[in-house]
PDB file of C-alpha atoms (C1' of nucleotides) in Angstrom:
ATOM      1  CA  UNK A   1      -4.429  31.880  -1.687  1.00 78.00           C
ATOM      2  CA  UNK A   2      -4.759  27.838  -2.968  1.00 89.00           C
ATOM      3  CA  UNK A   3      -7.937  26.248  -1.585  1.00 95.00           C
ATOM      4  CA  UNK A   4      -7.492  22.637  -0.277  1.00 97.00           C
ATOM      5  CA  UNK A   5      -9.863  19.832  -1.243  1.00 97.00           C
ATOM      6  CA  UNK A   6     -11.297  18.145   1.361  1.00 98.00           C
ATOM      7  CA  UNK A   7     -13.397  14.894   0.683  1.00 98.00           C
ATOM      8  CA  UNK A   8     -16.546  13.327   2.841  1.00 98.00           C
ATOM      9  CA  UNK A   9     -15.759  10.708   5.755  1.00 98.00           C
ATOM     10  CA  UNK A  10     -17.957   8.625   3.834  1.00 97.00           C
ATOM     11  CA  UNK A  11     -16.400   9.097   0.842  1.00 96.00           C
ATOM     12  CA  UNK A  12     -13.229   7.157   1.839  1.00 97.00           C
ATOM     13  CA  UNK A  13     -12.567   3.532   1.562  1.00 97.00           C
ATOM     14  CA  UNK A  14     -11.020   1.285   3.955  1.00 97.00           C
ATOM     15  CA  UNK A  15      -8.358   0.403   0.813  1.00 97.00           C
ATOM     16  CA  UNK A  16      -7.210   4.004   1.030  1.00 97.00           C
ATOM     17  CA  UNK A  17      -7.426   4.872   4.491  1.00 98.00           C
ATOM     18  CA  UNK A  18      -4.901   1.718   4.969  1.00 98.00           C
ATOM     19  CA  UNK A  19      -3.000   2.732   2.103  1.00 98.00           C
ATOM     20  CA  UNK A  20      -2.324   6.025   3.338  1.00 98.00           C
ATOM     21  CA  UNK A  21      -1.569   4.833   6.875  1.00 98.00           C
ATOM     22  CA  UNK A  22       0.549   2.483   5.613  1.00 98.00           C
ATOM     23  CA  UNK A  23       3.654   4.762   4.492  1.00 98.00           C
ATOM     24  CA  UNK A  24       6.532   5.138   7.076  1.00 97.00           C
ATOM     25  CA  UNK A  25       7.156   9.176   5.993  1.00 98.00           C
ATOM     26  CA  UNK A  26       2.981   9.545   6.292  1.00 98.00           C
ATOM     27  CA  UNK A  27       2.884   8.024   9.648  1.00 98.00           C
ATOM     28  CA  UNK A  28       5.235   9.835  10.914  1.00 97.00           C
ATOM     29  CA  UNK A  29       2.873  12.566   9.755  1.00 98.00           C
ATOM     30  CA  UNK A  30       0.182  11.438  11.837  1.00 98.00           C
ATOM     31  CA  UNK A  31       1.616  10.392  15.174  1.00 97.00           C
ATOM     32  CA  UNK A  32       3.206  13.842  15.106  1.00 97.00           C
ATOM     33  CA  UNK A  33      -0.529  15.538  15.169  1.00 98.00           C
ATOM     34  CA  UNK A  34      -1.410  12.721  17.594  1.00 97.00           C
ATOM     35  CA  UNK A  35       1.264  14.257  19.917  1.00 96.00           C
ATOM     36  CA  UNK A  36       0.266  17.883  18.657  1.00 96.00           C
ATOM     37  CA  UNK A  37      -3.236  17.341  20.404  1.00 94.00           C
ATOM     38  CA  UNK A  38      -5.185  19.218  18.126  1.00 94.00           C
ATOM     39  CA  UNK A  39      -3.071  22.246  17.255  1.00 97.00           C
ATOM     40  CA  UNK A  40      -2.660  22.418  13.757  1.00 98.00           C
ATOM     41  CA  UNK A  41       0.925  22.720  12.326  1.00 98.00           C
ATOM     42  CA  UNK A  42       2.972  23.639   9.076  1.00 98.00           C
ATOM     43  CA  UNK A  43       4.923  21.234   7.109  1.00 98.00           C
ATOM     44  CA  UNK A  44       8.369  22.613   7.458  1.00 96.00           C
ATOM     45  CA  UNK A  45       7.451  21.693  11.417  1.00 97.00           C
ATOM     46  CA  UNK A  46       7.164  18.405  11.181  1.00 97.00           C
ATOM     47  CA  UNK A  47      11.133  16.353  10.879  1.00 93.00           C
ATOM     48  CA  UNK A  48      10.807  14.357   7.961  1.00 96.00           C
ATOM     49  CA  UNK A  49      13.695  13.081   6.041  1.00 95.00           C
ATOM     50  CA  UNK A  50      12.362  14.121   2.632  1.00 98.00           C
ATOM     51  CA  UNK A  51      11.887  16.744   0.270  1.00 98.00           C
ATOM     52  CA  UNK A  52       9.546  19.697   0.402  1.00 98.00           C
ATOM     53  CA  UNK A  53       8.271  18.097  -3.345  1.00 98.00           C
ATOM     54  CA  UNK A  54       7.208  14.780  -1.273  1.00 98.00           C
ATOM     55  CA  UNK A  55       6.233  16.455   2.028  1.00 98.00           C
ATOM     56  CA  UNK A  56       4.028  17.926  -0.237  1.00 98.00           C
ATOM     57  CA  UNK A  57       2.518  14.688  -1.873  1.00 98.00           C
ATOM     58  CA  UNK A  58       2.542  13.280   1.343  1.00 98.00           C
ATOM     59  CA  UNK A  59       0.429  15.629   2.648  1.00 98.00           C
ATOM     60  CA  UNK A  60      -1.765  15.732  -0.207  1.00 98.00           C
ATOM     61  CA  UNK A  61      -2.166  11.988   0.174  1.00 98.00           C
ATOM     62  CA  UNK A  62      -3.141  12.052   3.551  1.00 98.00           C
ATOM     63  CA  UNK A  63      -5.882  15.231   3.117  1.00 98.00           C
ATOM     64  CA  UNK A  64      -7.543  11.742  -0.083  1.00 98.00           C
ATOM     65  CA  UNK A  65      -7.661   9.945   2.524  1.00 98.00           C
ATOM     66  CA  UNK A  66      -9.765  12.093   5.154  1.00 98.00           C
ATOM     67  CA  UNK A  67      -6.757  12.252   7.556  1.00 98.00           C
ATOM     68  CA  UNK A  68      -5.958  15.989   7.366  1.00 98.00           C
ATOM     69  CA  UNK A  69      -7.294  19.494   6.841  1.00 98.00           C
ATOM     70  CA  UNK A  70      -5.046  21.868   6.224  1.00 98.00           C
ATOM     71  CA  UNK A  71      -5.802  25.932   4.919  1.00 97.00           C
ATOM     72  CA  UNK A  72      -2.734  28.265   4.330  1.00 96.00           C
ATOM     73  CA  UNK A  73      -1.616  31.154   6.533  1.00 95.00           C
ATOM     74  CA  UNK A  74       0.027  33.379   5.158  1.00 95.00           C
ATOM     75  CA  UNK A  75       3.093  31.588   2.907  1.00 96.00           C
ATOM     76  CA  UNK A  76       2.741  28.957   5.452  1.00 97.00           C
ATOM     77  CA  UNK A  77      -0.045  25.608   5.056  1.00 98.00           C
ATOM     78  CA  UNK A  78      -1.396  24.625   8.279  1.00 98.00           C
ATOM     79  CA  UNK A  79      -2.492  21.411   8.778  1.00 98.00           C
ATOM     80  CA  UNK A  80      -4.504  19.360  11.334  1.00 98.00           C
ATOM     81  CA  UNK A  81      -5.871  16.043  11.754  1.00 98.00           C
ATOM     82  CA  UNK A  82      -9.634  15.547  11.572  1.00 98.00           C
ATOM     83  CA  UNK A  83      -9.876  13.522  14.555  1.00 98.00           C
ATOM     84  CA  UNK A  84     -13.561  12.818  15.433  1.00 98.00           C
ATOM     85  CA  UNK A  85     -14.533  12.562  11.682  1.00 98.00           C
ATOM     86  CA  UNK A  86     -11.662   9.884  11.427  1.00 98.00           C
ATOM     87  CA  UNK A  87     -12.290   7.613  14.086  1.00 98.00           C
ATOM     88  CA  UNK A  88     -15.885   7.659  13.708  1.00 98.00           C
ATOM     89  CA  UNK A  89     -15.446   6.559  10.289  1.00 98.00           C
ATOM     90  CA  UNK A  90     -12.650   3.689  11.167  1.00 98.00           C
ATOM     91  CA  UNK A  91     -13.116   2.899  14.689  1.00 98.00           C
ATOM     92  CA  UNK A  92      -8.932   2.126  16.791  1.00 97.00           C
ATOM     93  CA  UNK A  93      -7.149   2.689  13.259  1.00 98.00           C
ATOM     94  CA  UNK A  94      -5.082   6.029  14.675  1.00 98.00           C
ATOM     95  CA  UNK A  95      -5.311   4.393  18.374  1.00 97.00           C
ATOM     96  CA  UNK A  96      -2.890   1.801  16.475  1.00 97.00           C
ATOM     97  CA  UNK A  97      -0.372   4.873  15.477  1.00 97.00           C
ATOM     98  CA  UNK A  98      -0.348   5.822  19.005  1.00 94.00           C
ATOM     99  CA  UNK A  99       0.609   2.364  20.208  1.00 92.00           C
ATOM    100  CA  UNK A 100       2.950   1.535  17.618  1.00 84.00           C
ATOM    101  CA  UNK A 101       4.649   5.400  18.544  1.00 68.00           C
ATOM    102  CA  UNK A 102       4.934   3.896  22.071  1.00 54.00           C
ATOM    103  CA  UNK A 103       7.072   0.908  20.763  1.00 56.00           C
TER     104      UNK A 103
ATOM    105  CA  UNK B   1       5.216 -31.824   1.170  1.00 79.00           C
ATOM    106  CA  UNK B   2       5.688 -28.136   1.092  1.00 90.00           C
ATOM    107  CA  UNK B   3       6.155 -26.121   4.218  1.00 95.00           C
ATOM    108  CA  UNK B   4       5.190 -22.235   4.133  1.00 97.00           C
ATOM    109  CA  UNK B   5       6.712 -19.688   6.734  1.00 97.00           C
ATOM    110  CA  UNK B   6       4.797 -18.154   9.234  1.00 98.00           C
ATOM    111  CA  UNK B   7       6.379 -15.222  11.289  1.00 98.00           C
ATOM    112  CA  UNK B   8       5.699 -14.425  14.803  1.00 98.00           C
ATOM    113  CA  UNK B   9       3.448 -11.158  15.112  1.00 98.00           C
ATOM    114  CA  UNK B  10       5.815  -9.650  17.496  1.00 97.00           C
ATOM    115  CA  UNK B  11       7.832  -9.281  13.914  1.00 96.00           C
ATOM    116  CA  UNK B  12       4.869  -7.936  11.688  1.00 97.00           C
ATOM    117  CA  UNK B  13       4.932  -4.406  11.721  1.00 97.00           C
ATOM    118  CA  UNK B  14       1.521  -2.112  11.167  1.00 97.00           C
ATOM    119  CA  UNK B  15       3.001  -0.871   8.222  1.00 97.00           C
ATOM    120  CA  UNK B  16       3.353  -4.247   6.692  1.00 98.00           C
ATOM    121  CA  UNK B  17      -0.168  -5.439   8.552  1.00 98.00           C
ATOM    122  CA  UNK B  18      -1.723  -2.690   6.758  1.00 98.00           C
ATOM    123  CA  UNK B  19      -0.267  -3.222   3.558  1.00 98.00           C
ATOM    124  CA  UNK B  20      -1.245  -6.285   3.331  1.00 98.00           C
ATOM    125  CA  UNK B  21      -5.111  -5.336   4.249  1.00 98.00           C
ATOM    126  CA  UNK B  22      -5.158  -2.185   1.962  1.00 97.00           C
ATOM    127  CA  UNK B  23      -4.998  -4.885  -1.463  1.00 97.00           C
ATOM    128  CA  UNK B  24      -8.580  -5.050  -2.594  1.00 97.00           C
ATOM    129  CA  UNK B  25      -8.181  -8.875  -3.064  1.00 98.00           C
ATOM    130  CA  UNK B  26      -6.489  -9.629  -0.004  1.00 98.00           C
ATOM    131  CA  UNK B  27      -9.422  -8.100   1.612  1.00 98.00           C
ATOM    132  CA  UNK B  28     -11.740 -10.328   0.441  1.00 97.00           C
ATOM    133  CA  UNK B  29      -9.845 -13.028   1.163  1.00 98.00           C
ATOM    134  CA  UNK B  30      -9.505 -12.399   4.596  1.00 98.00           C
ATOM    135  CA  UNK B  31     -13.274 -11.301   4.465  1.00 97.00           C
ATOM    136  CA  UNK B  32     -14.481 -14.568   3.449  1.00 97.00           C
ATOM    137  CA  UNK B  33     -11.886 -16.505   6.224  1.00 98.00           C
ATOM    138  CA  UNK B  34     -13.377 -14.270   8.877  1.00 97.00           C
ATOM    139  CA  UNK B  35     -17.006 -15.058   7.432  1.00 96.00           C
ATOM    140  CA  UNK B  36     -15.704 -18.457   6.950  1.00 96.00           C
ATOM    141  CA  UNK B  37     -15.427 -18.884  11.379  1.00 94.00           C
ATOM    142  CA  UNK B  38     -12.250 -19.969  12.255  1.00 94.00           C
ATOM    143  CA  UNK B  39     -13.066 -23.001   9.142  1.00 97.00           C
ATOM    144  CA  UNK B  40      -9.304 -23.644   7.284  1.00 98.00           C
ATOM    145  CA  UNK B  41     -10.368 -23.378   3.671  1.00 98.00           C
ATOM    146  CA  UNK B  42      -8.585 -24.561  -0.157  1.00 98.00           C
ATOM    147  CA  UNK B  43      -6.826 -21.867  -2.283  1.00 98.00           C
ATOM    148  CA  UNK B  44     -10.303 -22.368  -4.970  1.00 96.00           C
ATOM    149  CA  UNK B  45     -13.033 -22.391  -2.403  1.00 97.00           C
ATOM    150  CA  UNK B  46     -12.351 -18.330  -2.448  1.00 97.00           C
ATOM    151  CA  UNK B  47     -14.012 -16.869  -5.127  1.00 93.00           C
ATOM    152  CA  UNK B  48     -11.281 -14.429  -6.869  1.00 96.00           C
ATOM    153  CA  UNK B  49     -11.197 -12.588 -10.160  1.00 95.00           C
ATOM    154  CA  UNK B  50      -7.305 -13.509 -10.782  1.00 97.00           C
ATOM    155  CA  UNK B  51      -5.448 -15.940 -11.905  1.00 98.00           C
ATOM    156  CA  UNK B  52      -4.001 -19.046 -10.011  1.00 97.00           C
ATOM    157  CA  UNK B  53      -1.022 -17.913  -9.567  1.00 98.00           C
ATOM    158  CA  UNK B  54      -1.968 -14.311  -8.464  1.00 98.00           C
ATOM    159  CA  UNK B  55      -3.616 -15.515  -5.762  1.00 98.00           C
ATOM    160  CA  UNK B  56      -1.061 -17.918  -4.901  1.00 98.00           C
ATOM    161  CA  UNK B  57       0.986 -14.729  -4.519  1.00 98.00           C
ATOM    162  CA  UNK B  58      -1.956 -13.175  -2.412  1.00 98.00           C
ATOM    163  CA  UNK B  59      -1.746 -16.306  -0.020  1.00 98.00           C
ATOM    164  CA  UNK B  60       2.078 -15.722   0.432  1.00 98.00           C
ATOM    165  CA  UNK B  61       1.736 -12.147   1.021  1.00 98.00           C
ATOM    166  CA  UNK B  62      -1.111 -12.940   3.428  1.00 98.00           C
ATOM    167  CA  UNK B  63       0.915 -15.132   5.624  1.00 98.00           C
ATOM    168  CA  UNK B  64       4.165 -13.015   6.085  1.00 98.00           C
ATOM    169  CA  UNK B  65       1.973 -10.352   7.523  1.00 98.00           C
ATOM    170  CA  UNK B  66       1.499 -12.650  10.102  1.00 98.00           C
ATOM    171  CA  UNK B  67      -2.964 -12.907   8.882  1.00 98.00           C
ATOM    172  CA  UNK B  68      -2.767 -16.444   7.088  1.00 98.00           C
ATOM    173  CA  UNK B  69      -2.002 -20.099   8.560  1.00 98.00           C
ATOM    174  CA  UNK B  70      -1.199 -22.472   6.111  1.00 98.00           C
ATOM    175  CA  UNK B  71      -0.851 -26.215   5.279  1.00 97.00           C
ATOM    176  CA  UNK B  72      -0.780 -28.466   2.499  1.00 96.00           C
ATOM    177  CA  UNK B  73      -3.499 -31.382   2.597  1.00 95.00           C
ATOM    178  CA  UNK B  74      -3.030 -33.657  -0.544  1.00 95.00           C
ATOM    179  CA  UNK B  75      -2.694 -31.448  -3.264  1.00 96.00           C
ATOM    180  CA  UNK B  76      -4.424 -28.922  -1.257  1.00 97.00           C
ATOM    181  CA  UNK B  77      -3.183 -25.893   0.677  1.00 98.00           C
ATOM    182  CA  UNK B  78      -5.952 -25.099   3.405  1.00 98.00           C
ATOM    183  CA  UNK B  79      -5.401 -21.550   5.197  1.00 98.00           C
ATOM    184  CA  UNK B  80      -6.393 -20.609   8.129  1.00 98.00           C
ATOM    185  CA  UNK B  81      -7.050 -16.859  10.465  1.00 98.00           C
ATOM    186  CA  UNK B  82      -4.425 -16.645  13.138  1.00 98.00           C
ATOM    187  CA  UNK B  83      -7.434 -14.641  14.340  1.00 98.00           C
ATOM    188  CA  UNK B  84      -6.493 -14.255  18.141  1.00 98.00           C
ATOM    189  CA  UNK B  85      -2.985 -13.869  16.938  1.00 98.00           C
ATOM    190  CA  UNK B  86      -3.681 -10.962  15.186  1.00 98.00           C
ATOM    191  CA  UNK B  87      -6.016  -9.675  17.354  1.00 98.00           C
ATOM    192  CA  UNK B  88      -3.694  -9.461  20.089  1.00 98.00           C
ATOM    193  CA  UNK B  89      -1.378  -7.701  18.075  1.00 98.00           C
ATOM    194  CA  UNK B  90      -3.303  -4.743  16.180  1.00 98.00           C
ATOM    195  CA  UNK B  91      -6.294  -5.342  18.256  1.00 98.00           C
ATOM    196  CA  UNK B  92      -9.325  -3.755  16.426  1.00 97.00           C
ATOM    197  CA  UNK B  93      -8.057  -4.127  12.523  1.00 98.00           C
ATOM    198  CA  UNK B  94     -10.101  -6.955  11.777  1.00 98.00           C
ATOM    199  CA  UNK B  95     -13.141  -5.914  13.226  1.00 97.00           C
ATOM    200  CA  UNK B  96     -12.509  -2.600  10.476  1.00 97.00           C
ATOM    201  CA  UNK B  97     -12.892  -5.026   7.596  1.00 96.00           C
ATOM    202  CA  UNK B  98     -15.483  -6.615   9.446  1.00 94.00           C
ATOM    203  CA  UNK B  99     -17.807  -3.781   9.139  1.00 92.00           C
ATOM    204  CA  UNK B 100     -17.207  -2.451   5.585  1.00 84.00           C
ATOM    205  CA  UNK B 101     -17.925  -6.212   4.539  1.00 68.00           C
ATOM    206  CA  UNK B 102     -21.875  -5.691   5.366  1.00 53.00           C
ATOM    207  CA  UNK B 103     -21.803  -2.110   4.050  1.00 55.00           C
TER     208      UNK B 103
ATOM    209  C1'  DC C   1       2.058 -45.764 -14.908  1.00 97.55           C
ATOM    210  C1'  DG C   2      -1.076 -42.008 -16.773  1.00 97.55           C
ATOM    211  C1'  DT C   3      -4.493 -38.470 -16.118  1.00 97.55           C
ATOM    212  C1'  DG C   4      -6.599 -34.768 -13.380  1.00 97.55           C
ATOM    213  C1'  DT C   5      -6.457 -31.607  -9.634  1.00 97.55           C
ATOM    214  C1'  DT C   6      -4.188 -28.034  -6.875  1.00 97.55           C
ATOM    215  C1'  DG C   7      -1.253 -25.040  -6.092  1.00 97.55           C
ATOM    216  C1'  DT C   8       4.021 -23.239  -6.274  1.00 97.55           C
ATOM    217  C1'  DT C   9       7.757 -20.737  -9.122  1.00 97.55           C
ATOM    218  C1'  DC C  10       9.609 -18.209 -12.768  1.00 97.55           C
ATOM    219  C1'  DG C  11       9.879 -14.786 -15.880  1.00 97.55           C
ATOM    220  C1'  DA C  12       8.184 -10.918 -18.076  1.00 97.55           C
ATOM    221  C1'  DA C  13       5.086  -6.568 -18.589  1.00 97.55           C
ATOM    222  C1'  DG C  14       2.135  -3.220 -16.826  1.00 97.55           C
ATOM    223  C1'  DA C  15       0.836   0.233 -13.285  1.00 97.55           C
ATOM    224  C1'  DT C  16       1.173   2.270  -9.446  1.00 97.55           C
ATOM    225  C1'  DG C  17       4.244   5.020  -6.115  1.00 97.55           C
ATOM    226  C1'  DG C  18       7.786   7.344  -3.215  1.00 97.55           C
ATOM    227  C1'  DT C  19      11.457  10.746  -5.038  1.00 97.55           C
ATOM    228  C1'  DC C  20      13.910  14.250  -6.198  1.00 97.55           C
ATOM    229  C1'  DG C  21      15.098  19.167  -8.392  1.00 97.55           C
ATOM    230  C1'  DA C  22      13.568  22.993 -10.770  1.00 97.55           C
ATOM    231  C1'  DA C  23      10.405  25.880 -11.730  1.00 97.55           C
ATOM    232  C1'  DC C  24       6.806  28.083 -10.243  1.00 97.55           C
ATOM    233  C1'  DT C  25       3.439  30.585  -7.400  1.00 97.55           C
ATOM    234  C1'  DA C  26       1.936  33.509  -3.469  1.00 97.55           C
ATOM    235  C1'  DT C  27       2.547  36.307   0.740  1.00 97.55           C
ATOM    236  C1'  DT C  28       5.782  38.928   4.008  1.00 97.55           C
ATOM    237  C1'  DT C  29       9.859  41.623   4.725  1.00 97.55           C
ATOM    238  C1'  DG C  30      12.610  44.929   4.139  1.00 97.55           C
TER     239       DG C  30
ATOM    240  C1'  DC D   1      10.318  46.799  -6.165  1.00 97.55           C
ATOM    241  C1'  DA D   2      13.205  42.970  -4.375  1.00 97.55           C
ATOM    242  C1'  DA D   3      14.560  39.209  -1.598  1.00 97.55           C
ATOM    243  C1'  DA D   4      13.585  36.397   1.322  1.00 97.55           C
ATOM    244  C1'  DT D   5       9.857  32.691   2.613  1.00 97.55           C
ATOM    245  C1'  DA D   6       6.955  28.304   2.491  1.00 97.55           C
ATOM    246  C1'  DG D   7       4.581  25.295  -0.706  1.00 97.55           C
ATOM    247  C1'  DT D   8       3.285  23.483  -5.013  1.00 97.55           C
ATOM    248  C1'  DT D   9       3.510  21.223  -9.728  1.00 97.55           C
ATOM    249  C1'  DC D  10       5.805  18.872 -13.209  1.00 97.55           C
ATOM    250  C1'  DG D  11       8.496  15.685 -15.227  1.00 97.55           C
ATOM    251  C1'  DA D  12      11.329  12.213 -14.863  1.00 97.55           C
ATOM    252  C1'  DC D  13      13.867   8.535 -12.497  1.00 97.55           C
ATOM    253  C1'  DC D  14      13.412   4.137 -10.550  1.00 97.55           C
ATOM    254  C1'  DA D  15      11.545   0.625  -7.015  1.00 97.55           C
ATOM    255  C1'  DT D  16       7.981  -2.240  -6.294  1.00 97.55           C
ATOM    256  C1'  DC D  17       2.835  -4.694  -6.759  1.00 97.55           C
ATOM    257  C1'  DT D  18      -0.259  -6.851  -9.568  1.00 97.55           C
ATOM    258  C1'  DT D  19      -0.590  -9.910 -12.859  1.00 97.55           C
ATOM    259  C1'  DC D  20      -0.570 -12.844 -15.977  1.00 97.55           C
ATOM    260  C1'  DG D  21       1.040 -17.684 -19.044  1.00 97.55           C
ATOM    261  C1'  DA D  22       3.797 -21.569 -18.668  1.00 97.55           C
ATOM    262  C1'  DA D  23       6.513 -24.992 -16.603  1.00 97.55           C
ATOM    263  C1'  DC D  24       6.474 -27.094 -12.448  1.00 97.55           C
ATOM    264  C1'  DA D  25       5.795 -30.209  -8.266  1.00 97.55           C
ATOM    265  C1'  DA D  26       3.565 -33.346  -5.433  1.00 97.55           C
ATOM    266  C1'  DC D  27      -0.434 -36.018  -4.862  1.00 97.55           C
ATOM    267  C1'  DA D  28      -5.159 -38.674  -5.730  1.00 97.55           C
ATOM    268  C1'  DC D  29      -7.377 -42.397  -8.891  1.00 97.55           C
ATOM    269  C1'  DG D  30      -8.102 -44.381 -12.240  1.00 97.55           C
TER     270       DG D  30
END
DNA sequence: CGTGTTGTTCGAAGATGGTCGAACTATTTG
DNA sequence: CAAATAGTTCGACCATCTTCGAACAACACG
């Protein structure tokens, strides 16, 4: 069973966080998780217009940016937002995504 | 005398803003302007470790992201932050840069 | 008018990033 | 065990981004 690496939020730079959140596909992933309200979701539950390989790459990028916590459950990979930790490190950043989602 | 284009903040996407602010060199420019407290600064007043050509490109990128307002004064190009407008469009985003500047 | 200052623009080189298909691993199910 | 499911990893391709030097433009100052 695969184990994913999850950096400490203190190691995540603002540049890194912004770069991760700048991509539309990754924004979509984070927005979906924001609406999921804390629930962990499998990769194939997200409606993404990219291949499996590309999606997997984006999930990894978001993990490295401290946004996602992932673990495998059977053949699935469940991911949830590290909401409180990320909010403590970069206050207000995720709220901007929430706002843009309504627009 | 050259005139620069300055987009309406409503036309600036969150992706665009984050992409602009993700670059270390551009972060340096914005941070310097934040410390300048509203004062307009010439390009050569910023201590950047890149060539003139590259710096000029970064200033243009920041203008397109709605962060800078620039105008020429003699041979100089004076730039200032569009602080209130940008803050109204993306609340809290510039504060993150300010915080990271102290760290 | 010539010289120096300040940026801009152009073209090219090199790095980075998003994308995919194919092959692979691990797990569940028949 | 065989087949289906869910992701990951690899290698390659292409677009975009960063960077620079060189050439250029506009202005200030003798």
